[in-house]
mmCIF file of N, CA and C in Angstrom:
data_model
loop_
_atom_site.group_PDB
_atom_site.id
_atom_site.type_symbol
_atom_site.label_atom_id
_atom_site.label_comp_id
_atom_site.label_asym_id
_atom_site.label_seq_id
_atom_site.Cartn_x
_atom_site.Cartn_y
_atom_site.Cartn_z
ATOM 1 N N MET Z 240 0.851 -1.175 0.000
ATOM 2 C CA MET Z 240 0.000 0.000 0.000
ATOM 3 C C MET Z 240 0.898 1.240 0.000
ATOM 4 N N SER Z 241 0.582 2.194 -0.830
ATOM 5 C CA SER Z 241 1.418 3.383 -0.964
ATOM 6 C C SER Z 241 1.233 4.340 0.219
ATOM 7 N N TYR Z 242 2.201 5.210 0.363
ATOM 8 C CA TYR Z 242 2.155 6.224 1.413
ATOM 9 C C TYR Z 242 0.916 7.107 1.269
ATOM 10 N N LEU Z 243 0.575 7.510 0.032
ATOM 11 C CA LEU Z 243 -0.584 8.386 -0.195
ATOM 12 C C LEU Z 243 -1.894 7.698 0.191
ATOM 13 N N VAL Z 244 -2.002 6.407 -0.099
ATOM 14 C CA VAL Z 244 -3.205 5.665 0.273
ATOM 15 C C VAL Z 244 -3.316 5.586 1.791
ATOM 16 N N ASN Z 245 -2.214 5.243 2.465
ATOM 17 C CA ASN Z 245 -2.221 5.184 3.929
ATOM 18 C C ASN Z 245 -2.567 6.529 4.546
ATOM 19 N N GLN Z 246 -2.016 7.586 3.977
ATOM 20 C CA GLN Z 246 -2.289 8.934 4.492
ATOM 21 C C GLN Z 246 -3.777 9.283 4.346
ATOM 22 N N MET Z 247 -4.383 8.930 3.207
ATOM 23 C CA MET Z 247 -5.806 9.225 2.995
ATOM 24 C C MET Z 247 -6.680 8.364 3.902
ATOM 25 N N ILE Z 248 -6.299 7.116 4.120
ATOM 26 C CA ILE Z 248 -7.056 6.267 5.042
ATOM 27 C C ILE Z 248 -7.048 6.892 6.434
ATOM 28 N N ASN Z 249 -5.881 7.366 6.872
ATOM 29 C CA ASN Z 249 -5.794 8.023 8.181
ATOM 30 C C ASN Z 249 -6.604 9.314 8.229
ATOM 31 N N THR Z 250 -6.648 10.039 7.122
ATOM 32 C CA THR Z 250 -7.403 11.292 7.056
ATOM 33 C C THR Z 250 -8.909 11.043 7.143
ATOM 34 N N LEU Z 251 -9.384 9.968 6.528
ATOM 35 C CA LEU Z 251 -10.830 9.726 6.434
ATOM 36 C C LEU Z 251 -11.384 8.810 7.515
ATOM 37 N N SER Z 252 -10.521 8.040 8.159
ATOM 38 C CA SER Z 252 -10.979 7.088 9.158
ATOM 39 C C SER Z 252 -11.634 7.805 10.342
ATOM 40 N N ASN Z 253 -12.789 7.299 10.760
ATOM 41 C CA ASN Z 253 -13.588 7.880 11.851
ATOM 42 C C ASN Z 253 -14.028 9.310 11.564
ATOM 43 N N LYS Z 254 -14.374 9.571 10.323
ATOM 44 C CA LYS Z 254 -14.873 10.888 9.918
ATOM 45 C C LYS Z 254 -16.236 10.733 9.259
ATOM 46 N N VAL Z 255 -16.970 11.804 9.258
ATOM 47 C CA VAL Z 255 -18.211 11.877 8.486
ATOM 48 C C VAL Z 255 -18.030 13.008 7.477
ATOM 49 N N LEU Z 256 -18.339 12.723 6.228
ATOM 50 C CA LEU Z 256 -18.270 13.721 5.162
ATOM 51 C C LEU Z 256 -19.690 14.199 4.896
ATOM 52 N N ARG Z 257 -19.890 15.513 4.877
ATOM 53 C CA ARG Z 257 -21.230 16.084 4.702
ATOM 54 C C ARG Z 257 -21.226 17.135 3.594
ATOM 55 N N ILE Z 258 -22.340 17.149 2.889
ATOM 56 C CA ILE Z 258 -22.576 18.206 1.906
ATOM 57 C C ILE Z 258 -24.072 18.497 1.909
ATOM 58 N N GLU Z 259 -24.422 19.772 1.785
ATOM 59 C CA GLU Z 259 -25.823 20.190 1.760
ATOM 60 C C GLU Z 259 -26.049 21.136 0.593
ATOM 61 N N ARG Z 260 -27.222 21.019 -0.013
ATOM 62 C CA ARG Z 260 -27.595 21.905 -1.110
ATOM 63 C C ARG Z 260 -29.025 22.377 -0.897
ATOM 64 N N ALA Z 261 -29.270 23.633 -1.204
ATOM 65 C CA ALA Z 261 -30.628 24.178 -1.121
ATOM 66 C C ALA Z 261 -30.880 25.039 -2.359
ATOM 67 N N ASN Z 262 -32.058 24.875 -2.943
ATOM 68 C CA ASN Z 262 -32.467 25.658 -4.110
ATOM 69 C C ASN Z 262 -33.901 26.111 -3.904
ATOM 70 N N SER Z 263 -34.215 27.277 -4.445
ATOM 71 C CA SER Z 263 -35.603 27.737 -4.354
ATOM 72 C C SER Z 263 -35.928 28.642 -5.528
ATOM 73 N N ASP Z 264 -37.218 28.792 -5.731
ATOM 74 C CA ASP Z 264 -37.734 29.688 -6.767
ATOM 75 C C ASP Z 264 -38.954 30.379 -6.180
ATOM 76 N N ARG Z 265 -38.741 31.504 -5.596
ATOM 77 C CA ARG Z 265 -39.852 32.265 -5.013
ATOM 78 C C ARG Z 265 -40.170 33.432 -5.949
ATOM 79 N N ASP Z 266 -41.424 33.518 -6.336
ATOM 80 C CA ASP Z 266 -41.807 34.588 -7.261
ATOM 81 C C ASP Z 266 -42.529 35.734 -6.561
ATOM 82 N N TYR Z 267 -42.521 35.725 -5.227
ATOM 83 C CA TYR Z 267 -43.107 36.787 -4.407
ATOM 84 C C TYR Z 267 -44.612 36.949 -4.590
ATOM 85 N N SER Z 268 -45.249 36.051 -5.311
ATOM 86 C CA SER Z 268 -46.705 36.092 -5.414
ATOM 87 C C SER Z 268 -47.328 35.030 -4.507
ATOM 88 N N GLY Z 269 -46.488 34.423 -3.688
ATOM 89 C CA GLY Z 269 -46.981 33.396 -2.774
ATOM 90 C C GLY Z 269 -46.750 31.997 -3.272
ATOM 91 N N GLY Z 270 -46.254 31.841 -4.479
ATOM 92 C CA GLY Z 270 -46.009 30.507 -5.038
ATOM 93 C C GLY Z 270 -44.531 30.273 -5.256
ATOM 94 N N GLY Z 271 -44.181 29.036 -5.449
ATOM 95 C CA GLY Z 271 -42.801 28.695 -5.739
ATOM 96 C C GLY Z 271 -42.469 27.304 -5.240
ATOM 97 N N TRP Z 272 -41.201 26.992 -5.233
ATOM 98 C CA TRP Z 272 -40.747 25.686 -4.765
ATOM 99 C C TRP Z 272 -39.464 25.848 -3.966
ATOM 100 N N TYR Z 273 -39.196 24.863 -3.135
ATOM 101 C CA TYR Z 273 -37.985 24.838 -2.314
ATOM 102 C C TYR Z 273 -37.494 23.396 -2.253
ATOM 103 N N GLU Z 274 -36.177 23.237 -2.317
ATOM 104 C CA GLU Z 274 -35.579 21.904 -2.264
ATOM 105 C C GLU Z 274 -34.305 21.961 -1.427
ATOM 106 N N GLU Z 275 -34.174 21.018 -0.520
ATOM 107 C CA GLU Z 275 -32.979 20.904 0.303
ATOM 108 C C GLU Z 275 -32.552 19.438 0.303
ATOM 109 N N ILE Z 276 -31.277 19.183 -0.013
ATOM 110 C CA ILE Z 276 -30.749 17.826 -0.037
ATOM 111 C C ILE Z 276 -29.495 17.781 0.824
ATOM 112 N N LYS Z 277 -29.415 16.779 1.703
ATOM 113 C CA LYS Z 277 -28.271 16.599 2.580
ATOM 114 C C LYS Z 277 -27.699 15.204 2.370
ATOM 115 N N TYR Z 278 -26.381 15.137 2.217
ATOM 116 C CA TYR Z 278 -25.684 13.867 2.080
ATOM 117 C C TYR Z 278 -24.702 13.732 3.239
ATOM 118 N N ALA Z 279 -24.521 12.512 3.736
ATOM 119 C CA ALA Z 279 -23.533 12.238 4.765
ATOM 120 C C ALA Z 279 -22.963 10.845 4.514
ATOM 121 N N ILE Z 280 -21.641 10.738 4.591
ATOM 122 C CA ILE Z 280 -20.963 9.448 4.478
ATOM 123 C C ILE Z 280 -20.168 9.244 5.753
ATOM 124 N N TYR Z 281 -20.540 8.245 6.525
ATOM 125 C CA TYR Z 281 -19.847 7.912 7.766
ATOM 126 C C TYR Z 281 -18.802 6.847 7.453
ATOM 127 N N LEU Z 282 -17.533 7.155 7.727
ATOM 128 C CA LEU Z 282 -16.427 6.247 7.429
ATOM 129 C C LEU Z 282 -15.766 5.816 8.739
ATOM 130 N N TYR Z 283 -16.016 4.577 9.149
ATOM 131 C CA TYR Z 283 -15.513 4.078 10.432
ATOM 132 C C TYR Z 283 -14.142 3.425 10.273
ATOM 133 N N SER Z 284 -13.396 3.342 11.376
ATOM 134 C CA SER Z 284 -12.033 2.815 11.341
ATOM 135 C C SER Z 284 -11.976 1.328 10.996
ATOM 136 N N ASP Z 285 -13.084 0.598 11.151
ATOM 137 C CA ASP Z 285 -13.111 -0.817 10.765
ATOM 138 C C ASP Z 285 -13.485 -0.991 9.289
ATOM 139 N N PHE Z 286 -13.505 0.114 8.531
ATOM 140 C CA PHE Z 286 -13.804 0.183 7.104
ATOM 141 C C PHE Z 286 -15.277 -0.087 6.787
ATOM 142 N N SER Z 287 -16.145 -0.011 7.785
ATOM 143 C CA SER Z 287 -17.578 -0.027 7.515
ATOM 144 C C SER Z 287 -18.007 1.402 7.168
ATOM 145 N N ALA Z 288 -19.114 1.523 6.455
ATOM 146 C CA ALA Z 288 -19.574 2.835 6.000
ATOM 147 C C ALA Z 288 -21.095 2.892 6.016
ATOM 148 N N ILE Z 289 -21.606 4.082 6.256
ATOM 149 C CA ILE Z 289 -23.035 4.359 6.138
ATOM 150 C C ILE Z 289 -23.179 5.598 5.258
ATOM 151 N N TYR Z 290 -24.042 5.495 4.241
ATOM 152 C CA TYR Z 290 -24.306 6.596 3.315
ATOM 153 C C TYR Z 290 -25.760 7.026 3.518
ATOM 154 N N LEU Z 291 -25.962 8.293 3.860
ATOM 155 C CA LEU Z 291 -27.305 8.827 4.087
ATOM 156 C C LEU Z 291 -27.606 9.946 3.093
ATOM 157 N N LYS Z 292 -28.817 9.929 2.575
ATOM 158 C CA LYS Z 292 -29.302 11.023 1.733
ATOM 159 C C LYS Z 292 -30.675 11.405 2.260
ATOM 160 N N GLU Z 293 -30.837 12.669 2.633
ATOM 161 C CA GLU Z 293 -32.114 13.181 3.109
ATOM 162 C C GLU Z 293 -32.529 14.334 2.213
ATOM 163 N N SER Z 294 -33.797 14.349 1.843
ATOM 164 C CA SER Z 294 -34.269 15.443 1.006
ATOM 165 C C SER Z 294 -35.605 15.960 1.509
ATOM 166 N N PHE Z 295 -35.806 17.244 1.294
ATOM 167 C CA PHE Z 295 -37.063 17.905 1.608
ATOM 168 C C PHE Z 295 -37.414 18.788 0.416
ATOM 169 N N ARG Z 296 -38.632 18.640 -0.071
ATOM 170 C CA ARG Z 296 -39.097 19.448 -1.193
ATOM 171 C C ARG Z 296 -40.485 19.987 -0.850
ATOM 172 N N SER Z 297 -40.730 21.200 -1.292
ATOM 173 C CA SER Z 297 -42.038 21.801 -1.059
ATOM 174 C C SER Z 297 -42.410 22.658 -2.260
ATOM 175 N N VAL Z 298 -43.642 22.502 -2.700
ATOM 176 C CA VAL Z 298 -44.201 23.323 -3.774
ATOM 177 C C VAL Z 298 -45.403 24.035 -3.181
ATOM 178 N N SER Z 299 -45.489 25.339 -3.423
ATOM 179 C CA SER Z 299 -46.626 26.082 -2.889
ATOM 180 C C SER Z 299 -47.210 26.999 -3.948
ATOM 181 N N GLY Z 300 -48.485 27.276 -3.780
ATOM 182 C CA GLY Z 300 -49.172 28.181 -4.694
ATOM 183 C C GLY Z 300 -50.645 28.228 -4.357
ATOM 184 N N GLY Z 301 -51.235 29.361 -4.490
ATOM 185 C CA GLY Z 301 -52.665 29.518 -4.256
ATOM 186 C C GLY Z 301 -53.089 29.161 -2.846
ATOM 187 N N GLY Z 302 -52.212 29.395 -1.885
ATOM 188 C CA GLY Z 302 -52.540 29.107 -0.503
ATOM 189 C C GLY Z 302 -52.321 27.659 -0.087
ATOM 190 N N LEU Z 303 -51.873 26.820 -1.003
ATOM 191 C CA LEU Z 303 -51.608 25.420 -0.695
ATOM 192 C C LEU Z 303 -50.106 25.160 -0.693
ATOM 193 N N SER Z 304 -49.703 24.214 0.125
ATOM 194 C CA SER Z 304 -48.303 23.806 0.180
ATOM 195 C C SER Z 304 -48.253 22.287 0.148
ATOM 196 N N LEU Z 305 -47.382 21.746 -0.688
ATOM 197 C CA LEU Z 305 -47.231 20.293 -0.805
ATOM 198 C C LEU Z 305 -45.798 19.907 -0.433
ATOM 199 N N PRO Z 306 -45.546 19.627 0.836
ATOM 200 C CA PRO Z 306 -44.198 19.223 1.238
ATOM 201 C C PRO Z 306 -43.985 17.717 1.037
ATOM 202 N N HIS Z 307 -42.751 17.343 0.812
ATOM 203 C CA HIS Z 307 -42.381 15.932 0.682
ATOM 204 C C HIS Z 307 -40.986 15.747 1.270
ATOM 205 N N GLN Z 308 -40.861 14.773 2.149
ATOM 206 C CA GLN Z 308 -39.581 14.502 2.780
ATOM 207 C C GLN Z 308 -39.247 13.032 2.556
ATOM 208 N N SER Z 309 -37.956 12.744 2.282
ATOM 209 C CA SER Z 309 -37.541 11.359 2.096
ATOM 210 C C SER Z 309 -36.121 11.172 2.609
ATOM 211 N N SER Z 310 -35.795 9.925 2.874
ATOM 212 C CA SER Z 310 -34.430 9.605 3.278
ATOM 213 C C SER Z 310 -34.046 8.243 2.709
ATOM 214 N N GLN Z 311 -32.765 8.087 2.488
ATOM 215 C CA GLN Z 311 -32.216 6.864 1.927
ATOM 216 C C GLN Z 311 -30.977 6.508 2.737
ATOM 217 N N LYS Z 312 -30.852 5.252 3.120
ATOM 218 C CA LYS Z 312 -29.701 4.809 3.900
ATOM 219 C C LYS Z 312 -29.110 3.567 3.250
ATOM 220 N N GLU Z 313 -27.818 3.614 2.982
ATOM 221 C CA GLU Z 313 -27.097 2.482 2.419
ATOM 222 C C GLU Z 313 -25.969 2.121 3.385
ATOM 223 N N ILE Z 314 -25.733 0.848 3.562
ATOM 224 C CA ILE Z 314 -24.671 0.363 4.446
ATOM 225 C C ILE Z 314 -23.689 -0.435 3.616
ATOM 226 N N GLY Z 315 -22.406 -0.330 3.953
ATOM 227 C CA GLY Z 315 -21.397 -1.076 3.221
ATOM 228 C C GLY Z 315 -20.023 -0.923 3.839
ATOM 229 N N ASN Z 316 -19.025 -0.976 2.980
ATOM 230 C CA ASN Z 316 -17.628 -0.841 3.388
ATOM 231 C C ASN Z 316 -16.941 0.196 2.517
ATOM 232 N N TRP Z 317 -15.842 0.723 3.017
ATOM 233 C CA TRP Z 317 -15.093 1.721 2.270
ATOM 234 C C TRP Z 317 -13.616 1.339 2.241
ATOM 235 N N ASN Z 318 -12.923 1.893 1.266
ATOM 236 C CA ASN Z 318 -11.479 1.742 1.169
ATOM 237 C C ASN Z 318 -10.946 2.883 0.314
ATOM 238 N N VAL Z 319 -9.652 3.020 0.313
ATOM 239 C CA VAL Z 319 -8.978 4.013 -0.517
ATOM 240 C C VAL Z 319 -8.061 3.255 -1.460
ATOM 241 N N CYS Z 320 -8.085 3.629 -2.732
ATOM 242 C CA CYS Z 320 -7.210 2.986 -3.710
ATOM 243 C C CYS Z 320 -6.541 4.055 -4.564
ATOM 244 N N GLU Z 321 -5.494 3.649 -5.241
ATOM 245 C CA GLU Z 321 -4.741 4.553 -6.111
ATOM 246 C C GLU Z 321 -4.721 3.962 -7.512
ATOM 247 N N GLU Z 322 -5.068 4.791 -8.490
ATOM 248 C CA GLU Z 322 -5.041 4.392 -9.887
ATOM 249 C C GLU Z 322 -4.451 5.526 -10.710
ATOM 250 N N ASN Z 323 -3.419 5.229 -11.457
ATOM 251 C CA ASN Z 323 -2.772 6.216 -12.329
ATOM 252 C C ASN Z 323 -2.407 7.496 -11.594
ATOM 253 N N GLY Z 324 -1.900 7.352 -10.355
ATOM 254 C CA GLY Z 324 -1.461 8.502 -9.576
ATOM 255 C C GLY Z 324 -2.573 9.291 -8.912
ATOM 256 N N LYS Z 325 -3.821 8.837 -9.019
ATOM 257 C CA LYS Z 325 -4.952 9.519 -8.387
ATOM 258 C C LYS Z 325 -5.493 8.659 -7.255
ATOM 259 N N ILE Z 326 -5.952 9.317 -6.184
ATOM 260 C CA ILE Z 326 -6.484 8.635 -5.013
ATOM 261 C C ILE Z 326 -8.016 8.632 -5.085
ATOM 262 N N TYR Z 327 -8.614 7.476 -4.811
ATOM 263 C CA TYR Z 327 -10.063 7.325 -4.871
ATOM 264 C C TYR Z 327 -10.601 6.769 -3.564
ATOM 265 N N LEU Z 328 -11.739 7.295 -3.140
ATOM 266 C CA LEU Z 328 -12.521 6.704 -2.062
ATOM 267 C C LEU Z 328 -13.516 5.780 -2.742
ATOM 268 N N GLU Z 329 -13.491 4.509 -2.352
ATOM 269 C CA GLU Z 329 -14.410 3.539 -2.922
ATOM 270 C C GLU Z 329 -15.338 3.038 -1.822
ATOM 271 N N ILE Z 330 -16.630 3.064 -2.095
ATOM 272 C CA ILE Z 330 -17.631 2.556 -1.168
ATOM 273 C C ILE Z 330 -18.323 1.386 -1.858
ATOM 274 N N ILE Z 331 -18.312 0.233 -1.188
ATOM 275 C CA ILE Z 331 -18.959 -0.969 -1.694
ATOM 276 C C ILE Z 331 -20.166 -1.221 -0.793
ATOM 277 N N PHE Z 332 -21.371 -1.066 -1.355
ATOM 278 C CA PHE Z 332 -22.590 -1.211 -0.582
ATOM 279 C C PHE Z 332 -22.961 -2.687 -0.449
ATOM 280 N N ASN Z 333 -23.803 -2.996 0.532
ATOM 281 C CA ASN Z 333 -24.202 -4.377 0.784
ATOM 282 C C ASN Z 333 -24.942 -5.018 -0.382
ATOM 283 N N ASN Z 334 -25.510 -4.224 -1.284
ATOM 284 C CA ASN Z 334 -26.184 -4.777 -2.461
ATOM 285 C C ASN Z 334 -25.206 -4.974 -3.631
ATOM 286 N N ASN Z 335 -23.887 -4.873 -3.344
ATOM 287 C CA ASN Z 335 -22.786 -5.055 -4.296
ATOM 288 C C ASN Z 335 -22.628 -3.917 -5.299
ATOM 289 N N SER Z 336 -23.382 -2.831 -5.163
ATOM 290 C CA SER Z 336 -23.125 -1.664 -5.999
ATOM 291 C C SER Z 336 -21.919 -0.924 -5.425
ATOM 292 N N ARG Z 337 -21.268 -0.148 -6.258
ATOM 293 C CA ARG Z 337 -20.049 0.553 -5.858
ATOM 294 C C ARG Z 337 -20.111 2.001 -6.283
ATOM 295 N N GLN Z 338 -19.428 2.814 -5.506
ATOM 296 C CA GLN Z 338 -19.249 4.214 -5.866
ATOM 297 C C GLN Z 338 -17.778 4.530 -5.650
ATOM 298 N N LYS Z 339 -17.133 5.051 -6.681
ATOM 299 C CA LYS Z 339 -15.720 5.388 -6.604
ATOM 300 C C LYS Z 339 -15.564 6.855 -6.968
ATOM 301 N N LEU Z 340 -15.016 7.646 -6.024
ATOM 302 C CA LEU Z 340 -14.869 9.077 -6.228
ATOM 303 C C LEU Z 340 -13.425 9.493 -5.986
ATOM 304 N N GLU Z 341 -12.881 10.260 -6.913
ATOM 305 C CA GLU Z 341 -11.544 10.804 -6.695
ATOM 306 C C GLU Z 341 -11.600 11.714 -5.474
ATOM 307 N N THR Z 342 -10.603 11.618 -4.619
ATOM 308 C CA THR Z 342 -10.630 12.383 -3.382
ATOM 309 C C THR Z 342 -9.308 13.097 -3.163
ATOM 310 N N GLU Z 343 -9.386 14.221 -2.441
ATOM 311 C CA GLU Z 343 -8.211 15.032 -2.152
ATOM 312 C C GLU Z 343 -8.428 15.743 -0.825
ATOM 313 N N ASN Z 344 -7.420 15.717 0.029
ATOM 314 C CA ASN Z 344 -7.462 16.419 1.304
ATOM 315 C C ASN Z 344 -7.202 17.897 1.038
ATOM 316 N N LEU Z 345 -8.176 18.746 1.335
ATOM 317 C CA LEU Z 345 -8.017 20.183 1.098
ATOM 318 C C LEU Z 345 -7.731 20.950 2.382
ATOM 319 N N GLY Z 346 -7.320 20.245 3.429
ATOM 320 C CA GLY Z 346 -6.980 20.923 4.675
ATOM 321 C C GLY Z 346 -7.962 20.580 5.769
ATOM 322 N N THR Z 347 -7.784 21.196 6.899
ATOM 323 C CA THR Z 347 -8.574 20.895 8.082
ATOM 324 C C THR Z 347 -10.067 21.016 7.805
ATOM 325 N N GLY Z 348 -10.758 19.907 7.942
ATOM 326 C CA GLY Z 348 -12.207 19.920 7.828
ATOM 327 C C GLY Z 348 -12.776 19.937 6.431
ATOM 328 N N ILE Z 349 -11.942 19.959 5.400
ATOM 329 C CA ILE Z 349 -12.441 20.043 4.026
ATOM 330 C C ILE Z 349 -11.896 18.861 3.224
ATOM 331 N N GLN Z 350 -12.769 18.231 2.454
ATOM 332 C CA GLN Z 350 -12.389 17.098 1.616
ATOM 333 C C GLN Z 350 -13.037 17.265 0.257
ATOM 334 N N LYS Z 351 -12.317 16.928 -0.794
ATOM 335 C CA LYS Z 351 -12.899 16.966 -2.133
ATOM 336 C C LYS Z 351 -13.235 15.540 -2.548
ATOM 337 N N LEU Z 352 -14.475 15.338 -2.964
ATOM 338 C CA LEU Z 352 -14.921 14.065 -3.516
ATOM 339 C C LEU Z 352 -15.499 14.340 -4.886
ATOM 340 N N GLY Z 353 -14.917 13.760 -5.905
ATOM 341 C CA GLY Z 353 -15.362 14.059 -7.261
ATOM 342 C C GLY Z 353 -15.162 15.533 -7.527
ATOM 343 N N ASP Z 354 -16.212 16.216 -7.938
ATOM 344 C CA ASP Z 354 -16.146 17.658 -8.208
ATOM 345 C C ASP Z 354 -16.695 18.496 -7.071
ATOM 346 N N GLN Z 355 -17.073 17.876 -5.966
ATOM 347 C CA GLN Z 355 -17.728 18.582 -4.872
ATOM 348 C C GLN Z 355 -16.816 18.721 -3.655
ATOM 349 N N ILE Z 356 -16.979 19.819 -2.939
ATOM 350 C CA ILE Z 356 -16.277 20.046 -1.680
ATOM 351 C C ILE Z 356 -17.197 19.602 -0.544
ATOM 352 N N TRP Z 357 -16.710 18.699 0.292
ATOM 353 C CA TRP Z 357 -17.471 18.161 1.413
ATOM 354 C C TRP Z 357 -16.835 18.652 2.706
ATOM 355 N N ASN Z 358 -17.644 18.745 3.756
ATOM 356 C CA ASN Z 358 -17.140 19.084 5.091
ATOM 357 C C ASN Z 358 -16.827 17.789 5.814
ATOM 358 N N ARG Z 359 -15.674 17.764 6.469
ATOM 359 C CA ARG Z 359 -15.206 16.563 7.152
ATOM 360 C C ARG Z 359 -15.225 16.792 8.653
ATOM 361 N N TYR Z 360 -15.919 15.907 9.381
ATOM 362 C CA TYR Z 360 -16.046 16.031 10.835
ATOM 363 C C TYR Z 360 -15.661 14.707 11.497
ATOM 364 N N LEU Z 361 -15.286 14.781 12.753
ATOM 365 C CA LEU Z 361 -15.040 13.577 13.534
ATOM 366 C C LEU Z 361 -16.348 12.895 13.845
ATOM 367 N N ILE Z 362 -16.343 11.585 13.857
ATOM 368 C CA ILE Z 362 -17.514 10.832 14.290
ATOM 369 C C ILE Z 362 -17.440 10.757 15.800
ATOM 370 N N SER Z 363 -18.518 11.140 16.455
ATOM 371 C CA SER Z 363 -18.509 11.085 17.926
ATOM 372 C C SER Z 363 -19.517 10.079 18.425
#
């Protein structure tokens, strides 16, 4: 195992990676929509992983509001691998699906996964 892989494993072990997005379209006439999506990846030191996706959406107009909330939870394992000089976080879910994202340590509390910047926190 390369030094870079070991370093990334140490960086990500016992951390949770989080990203949140919110979008809205308010037209000031009382109607519009709102969407909030939250992702969290829990990476434990035993290489187990939990992937959570929570979303909330609401459409309103004419005095009515239609909210919808959902959540998705996937359980699996994680590892770090190196291919062609690039470091990847790989998550293998219990249903045998996989997600592989290029990753980079951007400093204290910040991690890059794919094209997105995630917040990195200790798991408590």
